[in-house]
Coordinates of C-alpha atoms in Angstrom, one line a residue:
M954 CA 78.8 44.0 23.0
T955 CA 78.1 45.5 19.5
E956 CA 79.9 48.4 18.1
T957 CA 78.2 51.9 18.2
H958 CA 78.8 53.6 14.9
S959 CA 80.6 57.0 15.6
I960 CA 78.7 58.6 12.6
A961 CA 75.4 57.9 14.4
A962 CA 76.7 59.5 17.5
D963 CA 77.9 62.6 15.6
K964 CA 74.4 62.9 14.0
D965 CA 72.8 62.8 17.5
R966 CA 75.2 65.5 18.7
V967 CA 74.2 67.7 15.8
A968 CA 70.5 67.2 16.3
A969 CA 70.6 67.6 20.1
P970 CA 70.3 71.5 20.2
G971 CA 67.0 71.2 18.3
Y972 CA 65.4 69.0 20.9
G973 CA 62.7 70.5 23.2
M974 CA 61.9 69.5 26.8
R975 CA 58.8 67.7 25.6
A976 CA 60.7 65.6 23.1
I977 CA 63.3 64.7 25.8
L978 CA 60.6 63.6 28.2
Q979 CA 58.8 61.6 25.5
W980 CA 62.0 59.8 24.6
L981 CA 62.6 58.9 28.3
D982 CA 59.2 57.2 28.3
L983 CA 60.2 54.8 25.6
P984 CA 61.5 51.3 26.5
L985 CA 65.2 50.6 26.5
A986 CA 66.9 49.4 23.3
P987 CA 67.4 45.6 23.0
H988 CA 71.2 46.1 23.4
P989 CA 72.4 48.6 26.1
V990 CA 75.2 49.9 23.9
E991 CA 72.5 51.2 21.4
E992 CA 71.3 53.6 24.1
L993 CA 74.6 55.5 24.5
P994 CA 74.4 57.9 21.5
S995 CA 70.8 59.0 22.4
L996 CA 71.6 59.4 26.1
R997 CA 74.5 61.7 25.3
S998 CA 72.6 63.7 22.7
H999 CA 69.7 64.3 25.1
L1000 CA 72.0 65.3 27.9
I1001 CA 73.6 67.9 25.5
A1002 CA 70.2 69.1 24.5
L1003 CA 69.0 69.5 28.1
R1004 CA 71.6 72.1 28.7
D1005 CA 70.0 74.5 26.2
V1006 CA 66.3 73.8 26.1
E1007 CA 63.8 76.1 27.8
G1008 CA 62.0 75.0 30.9
S1009 CA 61.7 75.6 34.6
A1010 CA 64.4 74.5 37.1
E1011 CA 62.0 71.7 38.3
Q1012 CA 61.6 70.4 34.7
H1013 CA 65.3 70.4 34.1
A1014 CA 65.9 68.6 37.4
R1015 CA 63.3 65.9 36.6
A1016 CA 64.7 65.4 33.1
L1017 CA 68.2 65.1 34.4
D1018 CA 67.0 62.7 37.1
A1019 CA 65.4 60.5 34.5
L1020 CA 68.5 60.6 32.3
Y1021 CA 70.7 59.7 35.2
R1022 CA 68.5 56.7 36.2
R1023 CA 68.3 55.5 32.6
S1024 CA 72.1 55.9 32.1
S1025 CA 72.8 54.0 35.4
T1026 CA 70.6 51.1 34.2
V1027 CA 72.4 51.0 30.9
I1028 CA 75.9 51.2 32.3
D1029 CA 75.2 48.7 35.1
S1030 CA 73.9 46.2 32.5
M1031 CA 77.2 46.6 30.5
L1032 CA 79.6 46.0 33.4
P1033 CA 79.3 42.2 33.4
A1034 CA 80.5 42.1 29.8
L1035 CA 83.4 44.4 30.7
S1036 CA 84.3 42.2 33.7
V1037 CA 85.2 39.3 31.5
D1038 CA 88.9 39.0 31.4
L1039 CA 89.7 40.9 28.2
V1040 CA 92.8 40.1 26.2
L1041 CA 95.3 43.0 26.5
P1042 CA 95.5 45.4 24.9
V1043 CA 91.8 45.9 24.7
P1044 CA 90.6 45.8 21.0
R1045 CA 89.7 49.0 19.2
K1046 CA 85.9 48.2 19.0
E1047 CA 85.5 47.5 22.8
R1048 CA 87.7 50.6 23.6
R1049 CA 85.5 52.8 21.5
I1050 CA 82.4 51.6 23.4
V1051 CA 84.1 52.2 26.7
R1052 CA 85.1 55.7 25.6
S1053 CA 81.4 56.4 24.9
V1054 CA 80.5 55.2 28.4
L1055 CA 83.2 57.4 30.0
D1056 CA 81.9 60.4 28.0
L1057 CA 78.4 59.8 29.3
L1058 CA 79.6 59.5 32.9
Q1059 CA 81.6 62.7 32.6
M1060 CA 78.6 64.6 31.4
L1061 CA 76.5 63.2 34.2
A1062 CA 79.1 64.2 36.8
D1063 CA 79.3 67.8 35.3
D1064 CA 75.5 68.3 34.9
T1065 CA 74.5 67.0 38.3
L1066 CA 77.2 69.1 39.9
A1067 CA 75.9 72.2 38.1
L1068 CA 72.7 71.8 40.2
V1069 CA 74.9 72.5 43.3
E1070 CA 76.5 75.5 41.7
K1071 CA 73.0 77.1 41.2
G1072 CA 72.6 77.2 45.0
A1073 CA 70.2 75.7 47.5
P1074 CA 66.7 75.2 46.0
P1075 CA 63.7 76.9 47.6
K1076 CA 61.8 75.2 50.4
H1077 CA 59.4 72.5 49.2
A1078 CA 61.3 72.3 45.8
D1079 CA 61.3 69.1 43.8
P1080 CA 63.4 66.4 45.6
C1081 CA 65.4 65.9 42.4
R1082 CA 67.0 69.3 43.1
A1083 CA 68.3 68.3 46.5
L1084 CA 71.9 69.3 46.9
D1085 CA 73.0 66.1 48.7
L1086 CA 71.5 64.0 45.8
A1087 CA 73.2 66.1 43.2
L1088 CA 76.6 65.8 44.9
W1089 CA 76.1 62.1 45.5
R1090 CA 75.3 61.5 41.8
S1091 CA 78.3 63.5 40.7
L1092 CA 80.6 61.5 43.0
D1093 CA 79.0 58.2 41.8
A1094 CA 79.5 59.1 38.1
L1095 CA 83.1 60.0 38.7
A1096 CA 83.8 56.8 40.8
K1097 CA 82.2 54.7 38.1
Q1098 CA 84.4 56.4 35.5
L1099 CA 87.5 55.6 37.5
M1100 CA 86.5 52.0 38.0
I1101 CA 85.8 51.4 34.3
S1102 CA 89.2 52.9 33.4
H1103 CA 90.7 50.3 35.9
L1104 CA 88.7 47.5 34.1
I1105 CA 90.5 48.1 30.8
A1106 CA 93.9 48.8 32.4
S1107 CA 93.9 52.3 31.1
P1108 CA 95.0 55.4 33.1
P1109 CA 92.0 57.6 34.1
R1110 CA 91.3 60.7 32.1
A1111 CA 93.1 63.9 33.1
G1112 CA 91.2 65.8 35.8
V1113 CA 89.0 63.0 37.0
W1114 CA 90.7 62.4 40.3
Q1115 CA 90.9 66.1 41.0
Q1116 CA 87.3 66.6 40.3
L1117 CA 86.4 63.7 42.6
H1118 CA 88.4 65.2 45.4
Q1119 CA 87.0 68.7 44.9
T1120 CA 83.4 67.5 44.7
Y1121 CA 83.9 65.7 48.1
V1122 CA 85.5 68.9 49.5
T1123 CA 82.4 70.7 48.5
A1124 CA 80.2 68.1 50.2
Q1125 CA 82.3 68.6 53.4
R1126 CA 82.0 72.4 53.2
L1127 CA 78.2 72.1 52.9
Q1128 CA 78.3 69.5 55.7
L1129 CA 76.6 67.0 53.5
H1130 CA 79.4 64.3 53.3
T1131 CA 77.7 62.1 55.9
A1132 CA 74.3 62.4 54.3
R1133 CA 72.6 59.4 52.6
P1134 CA 70.2 61.0 50.0
Q1135 CA 66.8 59.6 49.5
G1136 CA 66.8 56.5 47.4
T1137 CA 70.5 55.7 47.8
A1138 CA 72.1 53.0 49.9
R1139 CA 75.4 54.7 50.8
S1140 CA 76.4 58.1 52.1
L1141 CA 78.5 60.5 50.0
Q1142 CA 81.5 59.7 52.2
E1143 CA 81.1 56.0 51.6
V1144 CA 81.0 56.6 47.8
Y1145 CA 84.1 58.7 47.9
D1146 CA 86.0 56.4 50.3
A1147 CA 85.3 53.3 48.2
A1148 CA 86.6 55.0 45.1
V1149 CA 89.7 56.2 46.9
L1150 CA 90.4 52.7 48.3
L1151 CA 90.1 51.1 44.9
G1152 CA 92.7 53.6 43.6
C1153 CA 95.0 52.6 46.5
A1154 CA 94.7 48.9 45.6
Q1155 CA 97.0 49.4 42.6
P1156 CA 94.2 48.6 40.1
A1157 CA 96.8 48.0 37.3
S1158 CA 97.7 44.8 39.2
L1159 CA 94.2 43.5 39.1
T1160 CA 92.2 41.6 36.4
P1161 CA 88.8 43.1 35.4
R1162 CA 87.0 40.5 37.7
E1163 CA 89.2 41.5 40.6
V1164 CA 88.5 45.2 40.0
L1165 CA 84.8 44.6 40.2
F1166 CA 85.3 42.3 43.2
L1167 CA 87.2 44.9 45.2
A1168 CA 84.8 47.7 44.1
G1169 CA 82.0 45.6 45.7
Y1170 CA 84.2 44.8 48.8
F1171 CA 85.0 48.5 49.4
E1172 CA 81.3 49.4 49.1
R1173 CA 80.6 47.1 52.0
F1174 CA 83.7 47.8 54.2
C1175 CA 85.0 51.3 53.4
R1176 CA 83.7 52.4 56.9
H1177 CA 86.8 50.7 58.4
V1178 CA 89.2 53.4 57.2
E1179 CA 90.3 55.8 59.9
A1180 CA 91.1 59.4 59.5
V1181 CA 94.5 60.5 60.9
P1182 CA 95.8 64.0 61.8
S1183 CA 98.1 65.6 59.4
G1184 CA 101.0 65.3 61.8
S1185 CA 100.7 61.5 61.8
L1186 CA 100.9 61.0 58.0
R1187 CA 104.3 59.3 57.9
A1188 CA 103.4 55.9 59.3
P1189 CA 103.0 52.4 57.8
G1190 CA 99.6 51.8 56.2
V1191 CA 98.8 55.5 56.0
F1192 CA 97.7 57.2 52.8
W1193 CA 97.3 60.9 52.1
I1194 CA 95.2 62.9 49.6
D1195 CA 95.9 66.3 48.2
P1196 CA 92.6 67.5 46.7
A1197 CA 94.3 70.1 44.6
R1198 CA 96.2 67.5 42.6
D1199 CA 94.9 65.0 40.0
L1200 CA 96.2 62.0 41.8
P1201 CA 94.8 59.0 43.8
A1202 CA 95.7 58.6 47.4
V1203 CA 99.4 57.9 47.9
A1204 CA 101.2 55.8 50.6
S1205 CA 102.8 58.3 52.9
L1206 CA 106.0 56.3 53.3
R1207 CA 106.5 56.2 49.6
K1208 CA 105.7 59.8 48.8
P1209 CA 105.1 62.0 51.9
A1210 CA 102.9 65.1 51.9
Q1211 CA 104.9 68.1 50.6
A1212 CA 103.7 70.6 53.3
E1213 CA 102.4 70.4 56.8
G1214 CA 98.6 70.3 56.8
Q1215 CA 98.4 69.7 53.1
G1216 CA 95.5 67.4 52.2
S1217 CA 94.1 64.7 54.5
G1218 CA 95.2 61.3 55.5
F1219 CA 93.7 58.0 56.5
S1220 CA 95.0 54.7 57.9
S1221 CA 94.3 51.3 56.4
A1222 CA 95.3 49.5 59.7
A1223 CA 91.7 48.6 60.7
I1224 CA 90.7 47.3 57.2
C1225 CA 94.0 45.2 57.1
L1226 CA 93.0 43.5 60.3
L1227 CA 89.5 42.9 58.9
L1228 CA 91.1 41.5 55.7
R1229 CA 93.3 39.0 57.6
A1230 CA 90.4 37.9 59.8
Q1231 CA 88.2 37.3 56.7
I1232 CA 91.0 35.4 54.9
D1233 CA 91.5 33.2 58.0
Q1234 CA 87.7 32.4 58.1
L1235 CA 87.6 31.6 54.4
E1236 CA 90.6 29.3 54.8
R1237 CA 88.7 27.5 57.6
G1238 CA 85.8 26.8 55.3
A1239 CA 83.5 29.8 55.9
Q1240 CA 81.3 30.8 52.9
P1241 CA 81.5 34.3 51.5
Q1242 CA 77.8 35.0 52.2
E1243 CA 78.4 34.3 55.9
L1244 CA 81.0 37.1 56.0
N1245 CA 79.0 39.5 53.8
L1246 CA 81.6 39.1 51.1
P1247 CA 81.0 39.0 47.3
D1248 CA 80.8 35.4 46.0
F1249 CA 84.2 35.9 44.2
A1250 CA 85.9 35.8 47.6
G1251 CA 85.3 32.0 47.7
S1252 CA 87.5 31.4 44.6
A1253 CA 91.3 31.0 44.6
A1254 CA 91.6 34.3 42.8
G1255 CA 89.4 36.1 45.3
R1256 CA 91.3 34.8 48.3
G1257 CA 94.6 35.7 46.5
V1258 CA 93.6 39.3 45.8
L1259 CA 92.5 39.8 49.5
Q1260 CA 95.8 38.3 50.7
R1261 CA 97.9 40.6 48.3
L1262 CA 95.9 43.6 49.5
A1263 CA 96.4 42.8 53.2
T1264 CA 100.2 42.3 52.6
R1265 CA 100.6 45.4 50.4
W1266 CA 98.7 47.7 52.7
G1267 CA 100.3 46.3 55.8
D1268 CA 103.7 47.5 54.5
A1269 CA 103.1 50.1 51.9
G1270 CA 106.6 51.6 52.2
R1271 CA 109.5 52.5 49.8
R1272 CA 110.7 50.1 47.2
R1273 CA 113.3 47.6 48.3
F1274 CA 115.4 48.0 45.1
H1275 CA 116.1 51.0 42.8
R1276 CA 115.1 50.7 39.2
R1277 CA 117.6 51.1 36.4
R1278 CA 116.4 52.5 33.1
Q1279 CA 117.1 50.3 30.1
N1280 CA 116.2 50.1 26.4
H1281 CA 117.3 46.6 25.3
R1282 CA 115.0 43.9 23.8
T1283 CA 113.7 40.6 25.2
L1284 CA 111.6 37.7 23.9
L1285 CA 108.5 36.8 25.8
A1286 CA 106.1 33.8 25.7
A1287 CA 103.0 33.4 27.8
G1288 CA 101.1 30.7 29.6
I1289 CA 102.1 27.4 31.3
D1290 CA 101.8 25.4 28.1
G1291 CA 104.1 27.7 26.2
L1292 CA 106.6 27.8 29.0
W1293 CA 106.5 24.0 29.4
H1294 CA 107.4 23.5 25.8
L1295 CA 110.1 26.1 25.8
C1296 CA 111.7 24.8 29.0
R1297 CA 111.6 21.2 27.6
K1298 CA 112.5 21.6 23.9
G1299 CA 113.9 25.0 23.5
E1300 CA 113.1 27.9 21.1
G1301 CA 112.4 25.7 18.1
V1302 CA 109.0 24.5 19.2
N1303 CA 105.8 26.0 17.9
V1304 CA 105.3 28.7 20.7
D1305 CA 104.2 32.3 20.0
L1306 CA 107.1 34.6 20.8
S1307 CA 106.8 38.4 20.9
T1308 CA 109.4 41.1 21.2
W1309 CA 109.4 43.6 24.0
M1310 CA 111.6 46.5 25.2
I1311 CA 112.8 46.4 28.8
T1312 CA 112.2 50.0 30.0
N1313 CA 113.6 49.5 33.5
E1314 CA 114.8 46.6 35.7
S1315 CA 115.6 45.8 39.3
P1316 CA 116.8 42.6 41.0
E1317 CA 113.0 41.7 41.4
G1318 CA 111.9 42.1 37.8
Y1319 CA 111.3 44.2 34.7
A1320 CA 109.0 46.8 33.2
V1321 CA 108.5 45.9 29.5
M1322 CA 106.7 47.5 26.6
H1323 CA 105.4 45.5 23.6
V1324 CA 107.2 46.1 20.3
S1325 CA 106.2 43.4 17.8
G1326 CA 104.7 40.0 17.5
K1327 CA 101.6 38.4 18.9
P1328 CA 101.7 38.8 22.7
G1329 CA 99.2 36.0 23.2
A1330 CA 96.3 36.1 25.7
L1331 CA 97.8 38.1 28.5
T1332 CA 96.2 39.2 31.8
V1333 CA 97.5 40.2 35.2
G1334 CA 98.4 37.1 37.2
D1335 CA 99.6 35.1 34.2
V1336 CA 103.0 33.4 34.2
V1337 CA 105.4 34.3 31.3
T1338 CA 109.0 33.6 30.4
V1339 CA 111.5 36.0 29.1
R1340 CA 114.9 35.7 27.6
T1341 CA 117.3 38.6 27.1
A1342 CA 120.3 38.9 24.8
V1343 CA 122.6 38.7 27.8
D1344 CA 121.1 35.6 29.4
P1345 CA 120.6 32.3 27.5
N1346 CA 118.1 31.0 30.1
W1347 CA 114.4 31.5 30.0
Q1348 CA 113.5 33.4 33.2
I1349 CA 110.1 32.6 34.7
C1350 CA 108.1 35.7 35.6
L1351 CA 104.7 36.6 37.0
V1352 CA 102.7 39.5 35.4
R1353 CA 102.2 41.9 38.3
W1354 CA 100.6 44.8 36.5
A1355 CA 99.5 45.9 33.0
I1356 CA 98.8 49.3 31.5
S1357 CA 97.3 49.9 28.0
E1358 CA 96.6 53.5 26.9
N1359 CA 95.4 52.5 23.5
P1360 CA 95.0 49.4 21.3
E1361 CA 98.6 49.7 20.1
H1362 CA 100.1 50.1 23.5
L1363 CA 100.8 47.6 26.2
E1364 CA 103.2 47.7 29.2
L1365 CA 103.7 45.0 31.8
G1366 CA 105.4 44.7 35.1
L1367 CA 107.1 41.4 35.6
Q1368 CA 108.3 39.8 38.8
V1369 CA 111.1 37.3 38.3
L1370 CA 110.2 34.0 40.1
A1371 CA 113.2 31.9 39.1
P1372 CA 116.1 32.0 36.5
K1373 CA 114.8 28.7 35.0
A1374 CA 112.2 26.0 35.5
V1375 CA 111.9 22.2 35.1
P1376 CA 108.9 21.1 33.0
A1377 CA 106.9 18.2 34.6
T1378 CA 103.6 16.5 34.4
L1379 CA 101.3 16.3 37.5
A1380 CA 99.2 13.1 37.7
L1381 CA 95.9 13.7 39.6
P1382 CA 93.1 11.2 40.1
S1383 CA 90.0 12.1 37.9
G1384 CA 86.4 11.6 38.7
D1385 CA 85.9 8.6 36.4
G1386 CA 88.6 6.6 38.2
G1387 CA 91.3 7.5 35.7
T1388 CA 94.3 9.9 35.8
D1389 CA 94.3 13.5 34.8
L1390 CA 97.6 14.8 33.5
Q1391 CA 98.5 18.5 33.9
R1392 CA 101.5 20.3 32.6
V1393 CA 103.3 22.1 35.5
L1394 CA 106.6 23.9 36.1
I1395 CA 109.0 23.2 39.0
L1396 CA 110.9 26.2 40.3
P1397 CA 114.2 25.6 42.1
E1398 CA 115.1 26.7 45.6
I1399 CA 116.8 30.1 45.7
P1400 CA 119.1 30.8 48.7
K1401 CA 117.9 33.6 51.0
L1402 CA 114.7 33.9 49.0
R1403 CA 112.9 30.6 48.7
S1404 CA 114.0 27.6 50.9
R1405 CA 111.9 25.0 49.1
Q1406 CA 111.0 24.1 45.5
S1407 CA 107.8 25.5 44.1
L1408 CA 105.2 24.2 41.7
I1409 CA 103.4 26.4 39.2
V1410 CA 100.0 24.9 38.3
A1411 CA 96.9 26.2 36.5
A1412 CA 94.4 27.8 38.9
G1413 CA 91.9 25.3 40.4
V1414 CA 93.7 22.2 39.2
V1415 CA 94.9 20.9 42.5
P1416 CA 92.1 20.3 45.1
R1417 CA 92.8 22.2 48.3
E1418 CA 92.6 19.0 50.3
S1419 CA 95.3 17.3 48.2
R1420 CA 98.6 17.1 50.1
K1421 CA 100.6 14.4 48.3
L1422 CA 101.3 15.0 44.6
L1423 CA 102.8 12.8 42.0
L1424 CA 105.2 14.4 39.5
I1425 CA 106.6 12.9 36.3
I1426 CA 109.8 14.4 34.9
E1427 CA 110.9 13.4 31.4
G1428 CA 114.5 13.9 30.5
Q1429 CA 117.2 11.4 29.5
N1430 CA 115.4 9.2 32.0
L1431 CA 111.9 9.1 33.2
I1432 CA 111.7 10.3 36.9
V1433 CA 108.7 9.8 39.1
R1434 CA 108.6 12.0 42.3
E1435 CA 106.2 12.0 45.2
V1436 CA 106.1 15.4 46.9
N1437 CA 104.1 17.0 49.7
R1438 CA 102.4 20.3 49.2
T1439 CA 103.3 22.5 52.2
C1440 CA 101.5 25.8 51.5
V1441 CA 100.1 28.0 48.8
D1442 CA 102.5 30.9 48.1
E1443 CA 100.4 32.7 45.5
E1444 CA 96.9 32.5 44.0
T1445 CA 95.8 34.4 41.0
G1446 CA 93.0 34.0 38.5
S1447 CA 95.4 32.1 36.2
I1448 CA 97.9 30.1 38.3
E1449 CA 98.8 28.9 41.7
I1450 CA 102.3 28.7 43.2
L1451 CA 102.6 25.8 45.7
S1452 CA 105.6 25.2 48.0
I1453 CA 106.6 21.5 47.8
E1454 CA 109.0 19.2 49.6
P1455 CA 110.0 15.5 49.1
D1456 CA 107.7 13.0 50.5
Q1457 CA 109.5 11.3 53.4
N1458 CA 107.2 8.3 53.4
P1459 CA 106.6 7.4 49.8
H1460 CA 104.4 4.4 49.1

């Protein structure tokens, strides 16, 4: 993506009130700019101008229809670039472009909803003025705005969730929520439910590719959610929505509804059963296309996010451990290679270390905020190591979530996997008949938590059919170990965690 100069955008805003309906329609007939990002200032300025220009209701509706279609084409063409796993925090240039997209989507949501506030159009009016289409487009613009915020690990703008809920309540009041407007593939309820489900999936714990993957998944399978009566809200896998509050749906066992009959609830039980069935079929060799799944479901990261979702929603209750607020510092290094060198040679090696503040902690892990130093290429699902002032060991952690409100801000949620690790080299046969050597980390057994040793490897390194693995451990002596892989404990876009046990029949 190329940067959109803010001065150009400001000039367009100033010129916008002088535009006439004819000038807007003539611009809409022009071909798209070579780069989609170049369209953003003009789209916003013409939407601003349309609010004040003279013209009939049909002319305004047709112009807004064309602006919506053109904006959707531009934004959809930009999403693949946003889905590439960005380094966190997102750089200032990319964040400025995203802010322009969010501005455009908010204007579309407001202006299409304004058609509804003008009341039902006369009989035989232009189809662009249909109430169901206006509500659908407003919901769609708000849902896209939320999804793009998830892509860059940034909290949604204030008021977006509340506006989404209220717009859907309006559709229900007008009995249009089950309608599928002309030219659309989904009903208003499906657009709303898909956005709500994505918000329930803890998007801060997802990479950009995983966000887009789940957005596509929920578009296809959101019909499996089941409404529950208000008296049944406190149950496993049940979420509730208060349309008067600017919040996503909340697990009822974690934060129950504050008053009887407040908001609405739905159960994720049916979709959890569907998720487990799909995971089982994928493990047996089924192709994603056979199950009507996005292609990403066939990857290790895709299967991993489906498994985490099924587990999380199957038991979305209270936290097992209380968090304790802290404010002490810790050093952090990222990536298997960096951890491998630190575990083997100590802090003196050439590994990028950054300083973080631990804001709270529990027996399971930490929440940390970046203070100084280069954090490295961090994404959700990466493995990192941290060392606090009170513990000389480098603890091995998994990045569970990330939040970045601006280019200078980054917070991570870290799950502690082990208090230390043993660096090793994994020898795998290569395609040319040789041997491929991969750096890996061996995690020890932990009583009452993990009965076997585990192996952290880069994602996709170990073929799924490989059961016997050869490990080389360099210490005072060179040790060669043959182990069996028993199961895959965790799969992310960056790493896999494999349970291993000694090979009882070494060759």
